[in-house]
């Protein structure tokens, strides 16, 4: 089974109430443009093999 | 005579003031008059601190009259991007919303440190809203304009800082750099810029953008001024929890040590593929002058840029979520919609980005076992025209605002120190910048190389002619 193609319109519809954001039509359209760009960038990032044991860069010091 | 001094370096002004050949008061008056005359053309200043500057100048002249030793920047005017706190001013961070805040009760740490070295704050500078910008176009205050050609962008987000220094309004300005906001305007405006190592200089008293990636640094028309101001700003500050506990030696004493022993290489691959002819010619000119023939690869730079891009979207959105909920109409729409998109991204992406950050850092440190300095373009092209929304790179049309940091983002992602130097190629009116990249905590090496290039006339940052 393969995942459905990324649907930024559906993401905006689902997330706006959760985030308590009210988007104008213009803002919604531009947000979708930026979600598509982010998804392209994420595809590149997520293709990098990162091990479970790798430490994230910020390390808290108590 | 004073006007000529304003075209020179902060160091030269300080020498005149210390010797008594010029007073801090007359230099400050001349600087304020120049701002009054030129700022409408450049859109660089959003606030001018006239009374404070004149009071400070009088205090410096009085100290000299009493025989006190004056600081290395005595009487030199400077200005700061308007995300720095300045006592009595509202820290607008380029926004409309923050103008509702109460005025700052004290100065940012770096403002105090430059004033302790004798420099005189003359005002606050225009910037892209909340620093999420590579254009220098402020939606509320109007664009800062490139003094090399007023129809072109300064670059951002520290656009006013680039314009103020290139236009001769001040010899020294401070800015911030999260993904390239010192290096992009340095490139477009043709001035020197220093983005120190992540965690080096205190960020206390500045409005943040992306805590994981925010740096502060300086713009100047001489490498010596970058060194003097950097030295003045060094030092531990308990008010900044992100500041690293790493010893910092001043860089001015070794600035003229030259290239002896330094292994310098050009970055190939990602950094040689995407720039236009001017960007690559700039790097080649610098590499030739330094006899740097070696080309090395910083593997996975495109992934590093993607990771920085996503961390920026998510952390920026988190910072501004409450304002997006309650004041959406008061944002610059271009900034707002990128932030809204950032609020909707999965947390797993950011965690992957932060893991990748550590790995990319390790790769860079391995590379720095073989070389001491890396050269790369600062921007993929010269300054676009004001209002230009897209540009073409490798036959692909890209948005200007998110993409001017192609070459800067992978470097600041892992906090490497960079001196950006301005190159004029082929008699062009507009310059282009080259990044001189050093290992972590080795600002001294980047500045030493920049100083050699300046001394040999390969790079230069004269005041732009003002009609």
Coordinates of C-alpha atoms in Angstrom, one line a residue:
Chain A
X1 CA 0.0 0.0 0.0
X2 CA 1.4 3.5 -0.9
X3 CA 0.5 6.7 0.9
X4 CA -1.9 9.1 -0.7
X5 CA -0.3 12.1 -2.4
X6 CA 0.3 15.1 -0.1
X7 CA -2.9 17.3 0.0
X8 CA -2.0 20.7 1.5
X9 CA -5.6 21.9 1.1
X10 CA -6.8 19.2 3.4
X11 CA -4.0 19.9 5.8
X12 CA -5.0 23.6 6.0
X13 CA -8.7 22.6 6.5
X14 CA -7.8 20.2 9.3
X15 CA -5.2 22.2 11.1
X16 CA -6.7 25.7 11.1
X17 CA -9.3 25.0 13.8
X18 CA -6.8 23.1 15.9
X19 CA -4.4 26.1 15.8
X20 CA -7.3 28.6 16.2
X21 CA -6.3 30.3 12.9
X22 CA -8.8 32.0 10.7
X23 CA -7.4 32.3 7.1
X24 CA -8.6 34.7 4.4
X25 CA -8.9 33.1 1.0
X26 CA -5.7 34.9 -0.1
X27 CA -3.8 33.8 3.0
X28 CA -5.1 30.2 2.6
X29 CA -3.8 30.1 -1.0
X30 CA -0.3 31.4 0.0
X31 CA -0.1 29.0 2.9
X32 CA -0.7 26.2 0.5
X33 CA 2.2 27.4 -1.7
X34 CA 4.5 27.4 1.4
X35 CA 3.3 24.0 2.5
X36 CA 4.2 22.5 -0.9
X37 CA 7.7 24.1 -0.6
X38 CA 8.1 22.7 2.9
X39 CA 7.0 19.2 1.7
X40 CA 9.7 19.3 -1.0
X41 CA 12.3 20.3 1.5
X42 CA 11.0 17.6 3.9
X43 CA 11.3 14.9 1.2
X44 CA 15.0 15.7 0.9
X45 CA 15.5 15.7 4.7
X46 CA 13.6 12.6 5.4
X47 CA 15.6 10.7 2.7
X48 CA 18.7 11.1 4.9
X49 CA 19.2 7.9 6.9
X50 CA 19.2 9.0 10.6
X51 CA 19.7 6.3 13.2
X52 CA 17.6 5.9 16.3
X53 CA 20.6 6.5 18.5
X54 CA 21.7 9.8 16.9
X55 CA 21.4 12.7 19.3
X56 CA 19.6 15.9 18.2
X57 CA 21.8 19.0 18.1
X58 CA 20.4 20.8 21.1
X59 CA 21.3 19.0 24.3
X60 CA 19.8 20.2 27.5
X61 CA 22.3 20.7 30.4
X62 CA 20.7 20.5 33.8
Chain B
X1 CA 37.1 67.3 6.8
X2 CA 34.4 65.8 9.0
X3 CA 32.4 64.7 6.0
X4 CA 35.5 62.9 4.7
X5 CA 35.9 61.2 8.0
X6 CA 32.3 59.8 7.7
X7 CA 33.3 58.2 4.4
X8 CA 36.2 56.4 6.2
X9 CA 36.4 53.7 8.9
X10 CA 35.2 53.8 12.4
X11 CA 38.8 53.2 13.5
X12 CA 39.9 56.4 11.7
X13 CA 37.2 58.5 13.3
X14 CA 38.3 57.1 16.7
X15 CA 41.9 58.0 16.0
X16 CA 40.9 61.6 15.2
X17 CA 38.7 61.9 18.3
X18 CA 41.3 60.3 20.6
X19 CA 44.0 62.7 19.3
X20 CA 41.7 65.7 19.7
X21 CA 41.9 66.6 15.9
X22 CA 38.1 66.1 15.9
X23 CA 35.6 66.2 18.6
X24 CA 33.0 63.4 19.1
X25 CA 30.4 66.2 19.1
X26 CA 31.2 67.5 15.7
X27 CA 31.5 64.0 14.2
X28 CA 28.1 63.1 15.7
X29 CA 26.5 66.3 14.4
X30 CA 27.9 65.6 10.9
X31 CA 26.6 62.0 11.0
X32 CA 23.1 63.2 12.1
X33 CA 23.1 65.7 9.3
X34 CA 24.1 63.1 6.8
X35 CA 21.3 60.8 8.0
X36 CA 18.9 63.7 7.6
X37 CA 20.0 64.4 4.1
X38 CA 20.3 60.8 2.7
X39 CA 17.9 58.6 4.6
X40 CA 14.9 59.4 2.6
X41 CA 16.6 57.9 -0.4
X42 CA 17.9 54.8 1.3
X43 CA 15.1 54.0 3.8
X44 CA 17.7 52.8 6.2
X45 CA 16.8 54.4 9.5
X46 CA 13.5 54.0 11.3
X47 CA 14.5 55.8 14.4
X48 CA 17.2 58.5 15.0
X49 CA 18.5 58.9 18.5
X50 CA 19.6 62.5 18.2
X51 CA 19.5 63.6 21.9
X52 CA 21.1 60.4 23.2
X53 CA 23.9 60.5 20.6
X54 CA 24.7 64.2 21.3
X55 CA 24.7 63.5 25.0
X56 CA 27.0 60.6 24.6
X57 CA 29.3 62.6 22.3
X58 CA 29.6 65.4 24.9
X59 CA 30.4 62.8 27.5
X60 CA 33.3 61.4 25.4
X61 CA 34.7 64.9 24.7
X62 CA 34.5 65.7 28.4
X63 CA 36.3 62.5 29.3
X64 CA 39.1 63.4 26.9
X65 CA 39.3 66.9 28.4
X66 CA 39.8 65.2 31.8
X67 CA 42.7 63.2 30.4
X68 CA 40.9 59.8 30.4
X69 CA 41.8 57.1 27.9
X70 CA 39.1 56.7 25.3
X71 CA 38.0 53.5 23.8
X72 CA 39.0 52.0 20.4
X73 CA 35.8 53.2 18.8
X74 CA 35.6 56.6 20.5
X75 CA 33.2 58.9 18.7
X76 CA 32.4 56.4 15.9
X77 CA 28.7 56.5 15.0
X78 CA 26.9 53.2 14.7
X79 CA 23.3 52.0 14.3
X80 CA 21.4 48.8 15.0
X81 CA 18.8 46.7 13.2
X82 CA 15.5 47.6 15.0
X83 CA 15.2 44.2 16.7
X84 CA 17.9 45.4 19.2
X85 CA 16.6 46.9 22.3
X86 CA 17.5 50.6 22.7
X87 CA 16.4 52.2 25.9
X88 CA 13.4 54.4 25.4
X89 CA 12.6 53.0 21.9
X90 CA 10.0 50.4 21.1
X91 CA 11.7 47.3 19.6
X92 CA 9.6 46.9 16.5
X93 CA 11.5 44.0 14.9
X94 CA 10.2 45.3 11.6
X95 CA 6.6 44.7 12.6
X96 CA 3.5 46.7 13.1
X97 CA 2.4 44.5 16.0
X98 CA 5.4 45.1 18.2
X99 CA 4.9 48.8 18.1
X100 CA 2.2 48.3 20.7
X101 CA 4.9 47.1 23.1
X102 CA 6.2 49.4 25.8
X103 CA 9.6 51.0 25.0
X104 CA 12.7 49.0 26.0
X105 CA 13.9 49.7 29.5
X106 CA 17.5 49.1 28.8
X107 CA 19.9 48.5 25.9
X108 CA 20.7 45.2 24.3
X109 CA 24.0 43.8 25.6
X110 CA 25.8 44.4 22.3
X111 CA 24.7 48.0 22.2
X112 CA 26.1 48.6 25.7
X113 CA 29.4 46.9 24.8
X114 CA 29.9 49.0 21.7
X115 CA 29.2 52.2 23.6
X116 CA 31.6 51.0 26.3
X117 CA 34.2 51.0 23.6
X118 CA 33.3 54.6 22.8
X119 CA 31.0 54.1 19.8
X120 CA 27.9 56.4 19.6
X121 CA 24.5 55.0 18.8
X122 CA 22.7 57.2 16.3
X123 CA 19.6 55.1 15.6
X124 CA 17.7 52.0 14.7
X125 CA 17.5 50.5 11.2
X126 CA 14.9 49.1 8.9
X127 CA 14.5 45.4 8.5
X128 CA 12.2 42.7 7.0
X129 CA 9.3 41.9 9.3
X130 CA 10.3 39.7 12.2
X131 CA 13.5 39.0 10.2
X132 CA 11.8 36.4 8.0
X133 CA 13.0 38.0 4.7
X134 CA 15.9 38.1 2.3
X135 CA 14.7 41.2 0.4
X136 CA 15.0 44.2 2.7
X137 CA 11.5 45.2 1.8
X138 CA 9.5 46.2 4.8
X139 CA 5.7 46.1 4.4
X140 CA 5.1 48.8 7.0
X141 CA 8.1 51.1 6.7
X142 CA 8.8 50.7 3.0
X143 CA 11.9 49.1 1.5
X144 CA 15.4 49.9 2.3
X145 CA 17.1 50.8 -1.0
X146 CA 20.4 49.6 -2.2
X147 CA 22.8 52.6 -2.2
X148 CA 24.7 51.1 -5.2
X149 CA 21.4 51.4 -7.3
X150 CA 18.3 52.6 -5.6
X151 CA 16.0 50.5 -7.8
X152 CA 17.5 47.3 -6.4
X153 CA 17.1 45.4 -3.1
X154 CA 19.4 45.8 -0.2
X155 CA 18.8 42.1 0.7
X156 CA 17.5 41.2 4.1
X157 CA 16.5 40.9 6.6
X158 CA 19.2 43.3 7.9
X159 CA 18.5 45.6 4.9
X160 CA 18.8 48.9 6.7
X161 CA 22.1 47.8 8.1
X162 CA 23.5 47.1 4.7
X163 CA 22.1 50.4 3.3
X164 CA 23.3 52.5 6.2
X165 CA 26.9 51.3 5.9
X166 CA 27.1 51.2 2.0
X167 CA 25.4 54.7 1.9
X168 CA 27.9 56.2 4.3
X169 CA 25.3 57.0 7.0
X170 CA 27.4 55.1 9.5
X171 CA 30.7 53.2 9.3
X172 CA 29.4 50.4 11.5
X173 CA 26.0 48.7 12.0
X174 CA 24.7 45.6 13.8
X175 CA 22.3 43.1 12.4
X176 CA 21.1 39.5 12.9
X177 CA 21.6 36.4 10.8
X178 CA 19.4 33.4 11.1
X179 CA 19.8 32.0 7.6
X180 CA 21.8 34.7 5.9
X181 CA 20.5 38.0 7.0
X182 CA 23.9 39.6 7.5
X183 CA 25.6 37.8 4.6
X184 CA 22.8 38.5 1.9
X185 CA 22.7 42.3 2.5
X186 CA 26.5 42.4 2.7
X187 CA 26.6 40.8 -0.7
X188 CA 23.9 43.0 -2.3
X189 CA 25.1 46.3 -0.8
X190 CA 28.8 45.7 -1.2
X191 CA 30.0 45.9 2.4
X192 CA 31.9 43.6 4.8
X193 CA 29.9 41.5 7.2
X194 CA 30.8 39.2 10.1
X195 CA 28.5 36.5 11.3
X196 CA 30.4 35.0 14.2
X197 CA 30.1 31.4 15.5
X198 CA 26.6 30.4 16.8
X199 CA 26.7 31.1 20.6
X200 CA 29.6 33.5 20.5
X201 CA 28.0 36.9 21.0
X202 CA 25.3 37.6 23.5
X203 CA 21.8 37.9 22.0
X204 CA 20.3 39.4 25.2
X205 CA 18.0 42.3 24.6
X206 CA 17.1 41.4 21.0
X207 CA 13.8 40.2 19.6
X208 CA 14.3 36.6 18.5
X209 CA 13.3 34.7 15.4
X210 CA 14.6 31.1 15.5
X211 CA 16.4 30.4 18.7
X212 CA 18.2 27.4 17.2
X213 CA 19.8 29.5 14.5
X214 CA 19.8 33.2 15.5
X215 CA 23.2 35.0 15.4
X216 CA 24.2 38.6 15.8
X217 CA 27.0 40.4 14.0
X218 CA 28.3 43.5 12.3
X219 CA 28.5 45.3 9.0
X220 CA 31.4 47.7 8.1
X221 CA 33.3 49.1 5.2
X222 CA 36.7 47.9 6.5
X223 CA 37.8 44.5 7.9
X224 CA 39.6 46.3 10.8
X225 CA 36.3 47.8 11.9
X226 CA 34.7 44.3 11.9
X227 CA 37.6 43.1 14.1
X228 CA 37.5 46.1 16.5
X229 CA 33.7 45.9 16.9
X230 CA 33.8 42.1 17.3
X231 CA 36.4 42.4 20.0
X232 CA 34.4 45.1 21.8
X233 CA 31.3 42.8 21.8
X234 CA 33.0 39.7 23.2
X235 CA 32.5 38.4 26.7
X236 CA 30.2 36.3 28.8
X237 CA 26.7 37.5 29.4
X238 CA 24.6 35.5 31.9
X239 CA 21.5 37.1 30.4
X240 CA 21.9 34.9 27.2
X241 CA 21.4 31.2 28.0
X242 CA 22.4 30.2 24.5
X243 CA 25.9 31.7 24.7
X244 CA 28.6 29.1 24.7
X245 CA 31.2 28.8 27.4
X246 CA 34.1 29.0 25.0
X247 CA 37.1 31.2 25.5
X248 CA 37.3 34.1 23.0
X249 CA 40.5 35.8 22.2
X250 CA 40.4 39.2 20.6
X251 CA 41.0 39.1 16.8
X252 CA 42.5 42.6 16.2
X253 CA 46.0 41.6 17.4
X254 CA 46.4 38.9 14.7
X255 CA 44.4 40.6 11.9
X256 CA 47.5 41.3 9.9
X257 CA 49.1 37.9 10.3
X258 CA 48.5 37.1 6.6
X259 CA 47.9 33.7 5.0
X260 CA 50.9 31.8 6.3
X261 CA 50.0 28.3 7.2
X262 CA 46.4 28.6 6.0
X263 CA 44.9 25.9 3.8
X264 CA 42.2 27.5 1.7
X265 CA 39.8 25.7 -0.6
X266 CA 36.7 26.5 -2.7
X267 CA 33.5 24.6 -1.9
X268 CA 32.4 22.6 -4.9
X269 CA 29.3 20.6 -5.6
X270 CA 26.2 22.3 -4.3
X271 CA 28.0 25.6 -3.9
X272 CA 29.3 25.6 -7.4
X273 CA 26.2 24.3 -9.2
X274 CA 23.4 26.7 -8.5
X275 CA 24.8 30.3 -8.6
X276 CA 24.7 32.5 -11.7
X277 CA 27.9 33.6 -13.5
X278 CA 28.5 36.5 -11.2
X279 CA 28.3 34.4 -8.0
X280 CA 30.8 31.9 -9.4
X281 CA 33.1 34.7 -10.8
X282 CA 33.2 36.3 -7.4
X283 CA 34.4 33.2 -5.7
X284 CA 36.9 32.5 -8.5
X285 CA 38.4 36.1 -8.2
X286 CA 38.9 35.6 -4.5
X287 CA 40.3 32.0 -4.9
X288 CA 42.8 33.2 -7.5
X289 CA 44.0 36.0 -5.3
X290 CA 44.5 33.5 -2.5
X291 CA 46.0 30.9 -4.7
X292 CA 43.3 28.5 -3.5
X293 CA 43.2 25.9 -6.2
X294 CA 41.7 23.0 -4.2
X295 CA 38.0 22.3 -4.5
X296 CA 36.4 20.3 -1.7
X297 CA 32.9 19.0 -1.1
X298 CA 30.7 19.6 2.0
X299 CA 28.4 16.6 1.4
X300 CA 24.7 16.8 1.9
X301 CA 24.6 20.6 1.8
X302 CA 21.2 20.6 0.1
X303 CA 19.8 18.5 2.9
X304 CA 21.3 20.9 5.4
X305 CA 19.6 23.8 3.7
X306 CA 16.3 21.8 3.8
X307 CA 16.7 21.2 7.5
X308 CA 17.5 24.8 8.2
X309 CA 14.5 25.8 6.2
X310 CA 12.1 23.6 8.1
X311 CA 13.5 24.4 11.6
X312 CA 13.0 28.1 10.7
X313 CA 9.4 27.6 9.6
X314 CA 8.5 25.7 12.7
X315 CA 10.3 27.6 15.4
X316 CA 9.3 30.9 13.7
X317 CA 5.7 29.8 13.7
X318 CA 5.9 28.7 17.4
X319 CA 7.2 32.1 18.3
X320 CA 4.4 34.0 16.6
X321 CA 1.4 31.6 17.0
X322 CA -0.4 33.8 19.4
X323 CA 0.0 36.8 17.2
X324 CA -1.2 34.8 14.2
X325 CA -4.3 33.9 16.1
X326 CA -5.1 37.4 17.2
X327 CA -3.5 39.9 14.9
X328 CA -3.2 38.1 11.5
X329 CA -4.3 41.2 9.6
X330 CA -1.4 43.2 11.0
X331 CA 1.3 41.0 9.6
X332 CA 3.2 41.5 6.3
X333 CA 1.1 38.9 4.3
X334 CA 4.3 37.4 2.8
X335 CA 5.7 36.7 6.3
X336 CA 2.3 35.7 7.8
X337 CA 1.6 32.9 5.4
X338 CA 5.0 31.3 5.7
X339 CA 4.5 31.3 9.4
X340 CA 1.1 29.9 9.2
X341 CA 2.4 27.1 7.0
X342 CA 5.2 26.5 9.6
X343 CA 2.6 26.0 12.3
X344 CA 1.1 23.1 10.4
X345 CA 4.3 21.1 9.9
X346 CA 4.9 17.8 11.7
X347 CA 7.1 17.8 14.8
X348 CA 8.9 14.7 13.5
X349 CA 10.4 16.8 10.6
X350 CA 12.0 19.2 13.0
X351 CA 13.4 16.4 15.2
X352 CA 14.9 14.8 12.1
X353 CA 16.4 18.2 11.1
X354 CA 18.0 18.6 14.6
X355 CA 19.5 15.1 14.4
X356 CA 20.8 15.9 10.9
X357 CA 22.3 19.1 12.2
X358 CA 24.6 17.2 14.5
X359 CA 25.6 14.9 11.7
X360 CA 26.3 17.7 9.2
X361 CA 28.4 19.5 11.9
X362 CA 30.5 16.3 12.3
X363 CA 31.0 16.2 8.5
X364 CA 32.1 19.8 8.5
X365 CA 34.5 19.3 11.3
X366 CA 36.0 16.3 9.4
X367 CA 36.5 18.6 6.4
X368 CA 38.2 21.2 8.6
X369 CA 40.9 18.7 9.4
X370 CA 42.1 19.1 5.8
X371 CA 41.4 22.8 5.3
X372 CA 41.3 26.0 7.4
X373 CA 39.1 28.2 5.2
X374 CA 36.3 27.4 2.8
X375 CA 35.1 29.8 0.1
X376 CA 31.6 29.9 -1.3
X377 CA 29.2 32.5 -2.9
X378 CA 27.1 34.5 -0.4
X379 CA 24.2 34.9 -2.8
X380 CA 23.2 33.1 -6.0
X381 CA 23.0 36.4 -7.9
X382 CA 23.4 40.2 -7.6
X383 CA 20.7 42.3 -6.0
X384 CA 17.3 41.8 -7.7
X385 CA 15.1 44.8 -8.4
X386 CA 12.8 46.1 -5.6
X387 CA 9.5 44.4 -5.9
X388 CA 10.8 41.4 -7.9
X389 CA 9.1 38.3 -6.7
X390 CA 10.9 35.6 -8.6
X391 CA 14.3 35.0 -10.3
X392 CA 15.6 32.3 -12.6
X393 CA 18.3 29.9 -11.6
X394 CA 19.3 26.9 -13.6
X395 CA 16.4 27.5 -15.9
X396 CA 14.0 27.2 -13.0
X397 CA 11.9 30.1 -11.7
X398 CA 12.2 30.5 -7.9
X399 CA 10.7 32.8 -5.3
X400 CA 13.2 35.5 -4.3
X401 CA 12.2 35.7 -0.6
X402 CA 12.8 32.1 0.4
X403 CA 15.7 31.4 -2.0
X404 CA 18.4 34.1 -1.6
X405 CA 19.8 32.0 1.2
X406 CA 20.7 29.0 -0.8
X407 CA 24.4 29.3 0.0
X408 CA 24.2 30.9 3.4
X409 CA 21.7 28.5 5.0
X410 CA 23.8 25.3 5.1
X411 CA 26.6 27.3 6.8
X412 CA 24.7 29.0 9.5
X413 CA 22.8 25.8 10.1
X414 CA 25.9 24.6 11.9
X415 CA 26.9 28.0 13.2
X416 CA 30.2 28.4 11.3
X417 CA 31.8 31.8 11.5
X418 CA 31.8 33.7 8.2
X419 CA 33.3 37.0 7.0
X420 CA 31.5 38.1 3.8
X421 CA 33.6 40.2 1.4
X422 CA 32.4 42.3 -1.5
X423 CA 33.7 41.7 -5.0
X424 CA 33.1 43.9 -8.0
X425 CA 33.4 41.9 -11.2
X426 CA 33.4 43.1 -14.8
X427 CA 32.9 46.8 -14.0
X428 CA 29.4 46.0 -12.7
X429 CA 27.5 48.7 -10.7
X430 CA 26.3 46.0 -8.3
X431 CA 28.7 43.9 -6.2
X432 CA 28.4 40.3 -5.1
X433 CA 29.7 38.8 -1.8
X434 CA 31.9 35.8 -1.1
X435 CA 31.7 33.9 2.1
X436 CA 35.0 33.2 3.9
X437 CA 34.1 30.3 6.2
X438 CA 36.2 29.2 9.1
X439 CA 35.9 26.4 11.6
X440 CA 33.8 27.0 14.8
X441 CA 35.3 29.7 17.1
X442 CA 37.9 30.8 14.5
X443 CA 36.5 34.2 13.5
X444 CA 40.2 35.3 13.6
X445 CA 41.0 33.1 10.6
X446 CA 38.1 34.3 8.5
X447 CA 39.0 38.0 9.3
X448 CA 42.7 37.4 8.6
X449 CA 41.8 36.2 5.1
X450 CA 39.4 39.0 4.5
X451 CA 42.1 41.5 5.6
X452 CA 44.6 40.1 3.0
X453 CA 42.0 40.5 0.3
X454 CA 41.2 44.0 1.3
X455 CA 44.8 45.0 1.6
X456 CA 45.5 43.6 -1.9
X457 CA 42.5 45.5 -3.4
X458 CA 40.6 42.3 -4.4
X459 CA 37.6 43.3 -2.3
X460 CA 36.5 46.8 -1.2
X461 CA 33.6 48.6 0.2
X462 CA 33.7 52.3 -0.6
X463 CA 30.7 54.6 0.3
X464 CA 28.3 54.6 -2.7
X465 CA 28.2 58.0 -4.5
X466 CA 25.2 60.0 -3.4
X467 CA 23.6 62.2 -6.1

